[in-house]
Coordinates of C-alpha atoms in Angstrom, one line a residue:
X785 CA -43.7 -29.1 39.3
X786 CA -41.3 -29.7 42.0
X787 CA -42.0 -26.8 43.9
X788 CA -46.0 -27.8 43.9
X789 CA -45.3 -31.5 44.7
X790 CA -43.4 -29.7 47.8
X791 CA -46.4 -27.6 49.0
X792 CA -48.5 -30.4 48.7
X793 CA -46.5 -32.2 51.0
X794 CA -45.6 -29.5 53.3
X795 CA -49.4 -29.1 53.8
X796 CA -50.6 -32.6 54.6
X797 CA -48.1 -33.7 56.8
X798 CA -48.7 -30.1 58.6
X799 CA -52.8 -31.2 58.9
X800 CA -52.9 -34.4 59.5
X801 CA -49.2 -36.2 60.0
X802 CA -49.3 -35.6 63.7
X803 CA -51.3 -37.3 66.7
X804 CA -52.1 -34.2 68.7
X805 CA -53.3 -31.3 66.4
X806 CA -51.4 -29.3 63.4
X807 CA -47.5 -28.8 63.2
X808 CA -45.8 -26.8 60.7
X809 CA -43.2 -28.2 59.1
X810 CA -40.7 -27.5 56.8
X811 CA -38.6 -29.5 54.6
X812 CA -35.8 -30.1 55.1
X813 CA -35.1 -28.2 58.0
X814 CA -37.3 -28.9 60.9
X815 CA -36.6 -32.6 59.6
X816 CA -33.4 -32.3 60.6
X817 CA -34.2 -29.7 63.6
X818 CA -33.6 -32.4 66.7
X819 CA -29.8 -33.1 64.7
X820 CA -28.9 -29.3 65.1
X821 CA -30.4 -29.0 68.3
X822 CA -28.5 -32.0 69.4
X823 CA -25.0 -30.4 68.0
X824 CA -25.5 -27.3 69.8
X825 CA -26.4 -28.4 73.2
X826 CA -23.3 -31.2 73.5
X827 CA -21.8 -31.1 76.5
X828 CA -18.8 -33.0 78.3
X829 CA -20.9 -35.9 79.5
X830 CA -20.3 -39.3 78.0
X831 CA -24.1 -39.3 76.7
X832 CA -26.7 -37.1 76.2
X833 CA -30.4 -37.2 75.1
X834 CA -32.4 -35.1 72.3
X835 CA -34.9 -33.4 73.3
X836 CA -37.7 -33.7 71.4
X837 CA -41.0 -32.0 72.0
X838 CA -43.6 -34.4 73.1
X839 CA -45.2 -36.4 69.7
X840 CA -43.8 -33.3 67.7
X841 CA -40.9 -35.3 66.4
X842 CA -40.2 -37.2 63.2
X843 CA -40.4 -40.5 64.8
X844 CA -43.5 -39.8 66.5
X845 CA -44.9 -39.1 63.5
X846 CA -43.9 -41.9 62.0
X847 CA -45.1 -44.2 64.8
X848 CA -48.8 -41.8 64.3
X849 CA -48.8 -42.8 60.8
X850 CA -47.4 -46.5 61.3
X851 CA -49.4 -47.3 64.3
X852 CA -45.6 -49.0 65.3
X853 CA -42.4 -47.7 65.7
X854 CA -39.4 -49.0 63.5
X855 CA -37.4 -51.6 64.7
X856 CA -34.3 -50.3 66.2
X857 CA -35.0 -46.9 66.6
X858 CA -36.1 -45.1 69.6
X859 CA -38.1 -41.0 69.6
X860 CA -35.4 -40.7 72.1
X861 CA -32.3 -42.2 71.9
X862 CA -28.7 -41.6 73.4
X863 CA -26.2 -40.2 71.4
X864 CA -22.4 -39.9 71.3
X865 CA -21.0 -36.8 72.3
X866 CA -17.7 -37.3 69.8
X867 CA -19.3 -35.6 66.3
X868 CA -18.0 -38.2 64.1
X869 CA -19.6 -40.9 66.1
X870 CA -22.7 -39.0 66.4
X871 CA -22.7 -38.7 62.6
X872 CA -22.4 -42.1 62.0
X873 CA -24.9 -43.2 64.8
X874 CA -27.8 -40.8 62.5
X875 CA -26.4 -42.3 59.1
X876 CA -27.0 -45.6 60.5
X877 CA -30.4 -44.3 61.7
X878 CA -31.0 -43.3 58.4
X879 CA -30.0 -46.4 56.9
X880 CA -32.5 -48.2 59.0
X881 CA -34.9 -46.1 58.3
X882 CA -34.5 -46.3 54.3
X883 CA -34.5 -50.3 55.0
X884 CA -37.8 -50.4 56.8
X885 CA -39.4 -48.0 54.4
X886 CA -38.2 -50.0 51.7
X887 CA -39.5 -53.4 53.1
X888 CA -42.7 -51.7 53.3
X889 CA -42.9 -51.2 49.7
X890 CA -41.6 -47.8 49.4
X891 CA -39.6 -47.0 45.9
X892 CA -36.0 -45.4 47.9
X893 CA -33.0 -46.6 45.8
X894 CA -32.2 -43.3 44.9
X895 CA -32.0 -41.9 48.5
X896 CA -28.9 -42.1 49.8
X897 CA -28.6 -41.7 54.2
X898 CA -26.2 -39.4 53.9
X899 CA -28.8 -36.7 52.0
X900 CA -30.7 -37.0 55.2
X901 CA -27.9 -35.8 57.4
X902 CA -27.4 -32.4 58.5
X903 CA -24.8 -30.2 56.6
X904 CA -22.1 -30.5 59.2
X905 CA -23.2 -33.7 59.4
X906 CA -22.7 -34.4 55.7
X907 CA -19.7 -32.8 55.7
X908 CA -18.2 -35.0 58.1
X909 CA -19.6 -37.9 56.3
X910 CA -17.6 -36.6 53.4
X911 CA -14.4 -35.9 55.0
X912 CA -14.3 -39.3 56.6
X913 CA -15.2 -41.2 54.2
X914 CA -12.6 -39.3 51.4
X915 CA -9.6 -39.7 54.2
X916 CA -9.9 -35.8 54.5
X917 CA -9.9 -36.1 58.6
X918 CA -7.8 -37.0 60.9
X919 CA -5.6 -40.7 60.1
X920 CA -6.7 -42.4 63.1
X921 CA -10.6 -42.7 62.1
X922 CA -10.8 -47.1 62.6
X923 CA -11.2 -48.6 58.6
X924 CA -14.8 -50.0 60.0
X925 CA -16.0 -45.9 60.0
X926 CA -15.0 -45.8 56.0
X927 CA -17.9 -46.6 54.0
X928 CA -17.4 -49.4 51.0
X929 CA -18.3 -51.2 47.9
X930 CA -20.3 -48.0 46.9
X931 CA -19.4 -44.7 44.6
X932 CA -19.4 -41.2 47.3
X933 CA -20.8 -38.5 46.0
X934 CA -19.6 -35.7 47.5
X935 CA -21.7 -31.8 46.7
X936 CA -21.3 -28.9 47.1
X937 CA -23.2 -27.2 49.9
X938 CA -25.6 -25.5 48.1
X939 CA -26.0 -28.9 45.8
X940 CA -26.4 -30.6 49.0
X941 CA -29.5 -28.7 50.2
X942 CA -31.3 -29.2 46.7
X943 CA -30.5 -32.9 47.1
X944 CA -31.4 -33.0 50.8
X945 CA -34.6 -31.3 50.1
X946 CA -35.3 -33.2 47.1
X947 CA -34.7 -36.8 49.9
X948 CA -37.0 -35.5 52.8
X949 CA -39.8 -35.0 50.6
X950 CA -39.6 -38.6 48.6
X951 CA -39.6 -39.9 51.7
X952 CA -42.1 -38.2 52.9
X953 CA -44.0 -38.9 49.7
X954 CA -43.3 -42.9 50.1
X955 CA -44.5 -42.9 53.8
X956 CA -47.7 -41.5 52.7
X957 CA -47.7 -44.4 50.0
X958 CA -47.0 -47.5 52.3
X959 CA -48.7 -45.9 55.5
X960 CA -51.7 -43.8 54.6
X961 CA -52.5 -45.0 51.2
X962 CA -53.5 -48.4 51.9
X963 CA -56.2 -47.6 54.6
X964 CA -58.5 -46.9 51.5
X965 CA -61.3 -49.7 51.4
X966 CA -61.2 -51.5 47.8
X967 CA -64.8 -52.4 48.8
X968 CA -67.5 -51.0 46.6
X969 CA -71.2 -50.8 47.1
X970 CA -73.2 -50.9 43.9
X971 CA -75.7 -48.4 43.3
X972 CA -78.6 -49.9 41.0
X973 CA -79.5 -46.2 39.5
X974 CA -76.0 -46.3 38.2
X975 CA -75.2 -49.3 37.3
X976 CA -77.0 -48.9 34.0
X977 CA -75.1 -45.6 33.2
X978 CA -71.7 -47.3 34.3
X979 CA -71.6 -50.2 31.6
X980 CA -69.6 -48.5 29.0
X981 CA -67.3 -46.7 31.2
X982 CA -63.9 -48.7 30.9
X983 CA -62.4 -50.1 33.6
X984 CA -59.2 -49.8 35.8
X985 CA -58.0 -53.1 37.0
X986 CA -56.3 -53.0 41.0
X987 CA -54.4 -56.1 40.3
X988 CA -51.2 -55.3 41.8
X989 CA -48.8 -55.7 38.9
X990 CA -51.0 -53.7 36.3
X991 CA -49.6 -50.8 36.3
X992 CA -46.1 -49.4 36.9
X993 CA -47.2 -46.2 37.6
X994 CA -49.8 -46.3 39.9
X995 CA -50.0 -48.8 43.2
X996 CA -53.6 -50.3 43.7
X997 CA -54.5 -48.2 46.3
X998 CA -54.4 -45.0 43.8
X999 CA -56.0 -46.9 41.2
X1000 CA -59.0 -47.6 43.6
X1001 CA -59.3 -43.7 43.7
X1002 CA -59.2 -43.6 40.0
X1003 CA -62.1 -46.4 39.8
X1004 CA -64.0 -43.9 42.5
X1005 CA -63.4 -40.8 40.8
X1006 CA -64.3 -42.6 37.7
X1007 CA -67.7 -44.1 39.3
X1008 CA -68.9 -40.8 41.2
X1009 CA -68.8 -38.4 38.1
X1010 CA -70.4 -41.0 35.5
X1011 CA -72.6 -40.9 37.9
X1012 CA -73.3 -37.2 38.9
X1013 CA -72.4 -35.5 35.8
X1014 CA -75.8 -35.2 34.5
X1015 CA -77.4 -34.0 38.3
X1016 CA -74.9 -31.6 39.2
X1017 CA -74.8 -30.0 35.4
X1018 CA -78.1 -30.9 33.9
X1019 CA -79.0 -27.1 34.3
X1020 CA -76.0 -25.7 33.2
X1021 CA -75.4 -22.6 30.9
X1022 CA -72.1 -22.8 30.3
X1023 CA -71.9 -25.3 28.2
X1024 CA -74.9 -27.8 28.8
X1025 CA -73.8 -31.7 30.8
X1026 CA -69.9 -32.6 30.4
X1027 CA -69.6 -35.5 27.9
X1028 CA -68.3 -38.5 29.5
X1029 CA -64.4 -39.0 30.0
X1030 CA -62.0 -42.0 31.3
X1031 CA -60.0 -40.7 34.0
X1032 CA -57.3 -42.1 34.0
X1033 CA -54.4 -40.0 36.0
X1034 CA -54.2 -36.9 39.1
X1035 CA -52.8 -34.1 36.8
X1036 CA -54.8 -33.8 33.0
X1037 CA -57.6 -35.3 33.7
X1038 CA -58.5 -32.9 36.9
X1039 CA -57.2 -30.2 35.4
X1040 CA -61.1 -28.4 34.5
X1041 CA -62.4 -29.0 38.2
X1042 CA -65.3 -31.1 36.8
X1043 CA -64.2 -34.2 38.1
X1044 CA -63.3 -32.8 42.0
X1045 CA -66.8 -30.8 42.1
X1046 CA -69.1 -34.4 40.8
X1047 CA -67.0 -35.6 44.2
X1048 CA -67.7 -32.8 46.3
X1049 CA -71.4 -32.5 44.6
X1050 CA -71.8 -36.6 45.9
X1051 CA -71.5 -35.1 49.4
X1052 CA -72.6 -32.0 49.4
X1053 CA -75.5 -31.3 46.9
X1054 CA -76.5 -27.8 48.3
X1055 CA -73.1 -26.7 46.8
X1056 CA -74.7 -27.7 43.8
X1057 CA -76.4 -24.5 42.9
X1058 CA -74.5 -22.2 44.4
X1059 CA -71.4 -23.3 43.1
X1060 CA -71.0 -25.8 40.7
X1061 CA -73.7 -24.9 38.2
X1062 CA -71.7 -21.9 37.2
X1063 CA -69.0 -23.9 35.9
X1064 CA -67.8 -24.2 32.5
X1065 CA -68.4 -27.6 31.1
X1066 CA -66.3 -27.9 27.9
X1067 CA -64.1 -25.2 29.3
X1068 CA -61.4 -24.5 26.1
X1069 CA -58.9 -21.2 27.5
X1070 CA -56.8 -20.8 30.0
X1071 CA -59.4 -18.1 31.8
X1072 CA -62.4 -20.8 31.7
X1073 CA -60.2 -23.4 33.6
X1074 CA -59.1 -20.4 36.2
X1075 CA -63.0 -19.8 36.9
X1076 CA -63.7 -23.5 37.2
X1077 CA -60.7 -23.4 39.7
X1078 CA -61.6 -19.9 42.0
X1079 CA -65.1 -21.9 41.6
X1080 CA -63.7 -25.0 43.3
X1081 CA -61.6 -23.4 46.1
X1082 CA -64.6 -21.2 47.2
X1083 CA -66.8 -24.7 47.2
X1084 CA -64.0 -25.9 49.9
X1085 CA -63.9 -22.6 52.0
X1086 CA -67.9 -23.0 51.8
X1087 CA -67.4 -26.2 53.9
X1088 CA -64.8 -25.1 55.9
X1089 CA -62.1 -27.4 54.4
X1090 CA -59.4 -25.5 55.7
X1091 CA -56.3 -26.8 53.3
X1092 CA -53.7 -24.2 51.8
X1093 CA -54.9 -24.4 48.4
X1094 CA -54.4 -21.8 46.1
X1095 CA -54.9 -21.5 42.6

């Protein structure tokens, strides 16, 4: 599940997290690409600058999806040339980052700045703050009045991975979530059709699971295939219109592909029957649900929806 929730996120921020075109990225490393750079192109100089490509860096990105940057932090900023001070200069970053994200709405409390560092970073971090380095680091350095958890490398880069993409995950909650529009238009043809369907409240503080701007998908996806399950399947052989459901979550109940193609089938109709209407409708075995699936992806190729998608 992990590793899915991983490509997911590797592929949208790739598309569509950047102001000028596509960037690859991947997690955690070219997250923490500019730190490395930085530590390998120190010199003797009192300061230095990263150098970041033009609106390919994190911040950048963040300021793209924002519309502002965070307070406090600069795309390009000077840093120390003294690799402990450096260190602490990006966990404070971090920290500041984690803040703002947090004030924003984002759930972070298990993210801890230093999981964001770079490994020699990190295992600074750890050596100063366990009195492994040298005796003269100032007591203001030492972090306090929390537990250190010190890992293993290879723990750390499982952690570190697993702390890039929450974040990543929560600034795709509190930034690009909440552009969706909560404002629905009714459609008299459906409105008989929609009476029975139960309904999914957006009031803030009704679910724990879901924030209101995903439940407002739920009441669309809901809407759209009440409505278009008997068009797009009224001819069907393969198992006659689907009965009506309650969708109620991103995983089980869009498992079959019926719900995404009544969404796609709202948009695109001609995909209708050269697509859709060879769909299972009740599919039961794990073959039906493939088909529905190869069925689905070919439906997006169709229309030239270039995402990574593959069943």
């Amino acid at each position: 599940f992990f590793q899915k929730t991983l490509a997911a996120v590797k592929s949208w921020f790739t598309l569509f997290g950047w102001s000028k075109g596509q960037n690859p990225i991947s997690i955690p490393h070219s997250l923490r690409r500019d730190v490395n750079i930085v530590q390998l192109t120190v010199t003797q100089e009192k300061n230095f600058r990263r150098k970041l490509d033009k609106d390919k860096g994190f911040y950048e990105m963040l300021l793209h999806l924002n519309g502002q940057p965070i307070p406090g932090i600069a795309a390009c900023q000077s840093l120390s040339p003294d690799p402990v001070e450096r260190m602490f200069q990006l966990h404070w970053q971090h920290c500041e980052l984690l803040s703002f994200l947090k004030s924003q709405g984002a759930y972070l409390s298990h993210v801890m700045p230093e999981f964001l560092l770079s490994p020699e970073d990190y295992e600074l971090w750890t050596e100063v703050n366990t009195g492994l380095r040298r005796g003269n680091m100032r007591s203001s350095d030492k972090l306090s009045g929390r537990s250190i958890f010190i890992l293993e490398s290879r723990a750390f880069e499982t952690m570190s991975k697993r702390a890039w993409t929450d974040v990543l995950l929560q600034i795709y909650k509190v930034f690009v979530l909440p552009r969706i529009s909560s404002l629905v238009v009714p459609d008299p043809l459906s409105l008989e059709s929609l009476q029975n369907l139960p309904g999914i409240k957006t009031e803030p503080l009704c679910s724990n699971i879901y924030s209101r701007y995903e439940r407002t998908i739920l009441i669309w996806l809901n809407k759209l295939y009440e409505k278009n399950r008997k068009i797009v399947w009224k001819d069907s052989q393969r198992g006659g219109i689907p009965p009506m459901r309650w969708i109620l979550n991103f995983d089980q109940d869009l498992l079959d592909g019926l719900v995404l193609a009544a969404q796609m089938a709202a948009y695109c109709p001609y995909l209708i029957p050269t697509h859709f209407i060879k769909m299972y409708t009740n599919p039961r075995t794990h073959e039906q649900f493939l088909h529905n699936s190869l069925i689905l992806v070919k439906a997006l190729h169709a229309i030239n929806l270039h995402i990574d998608i593959k069943v």
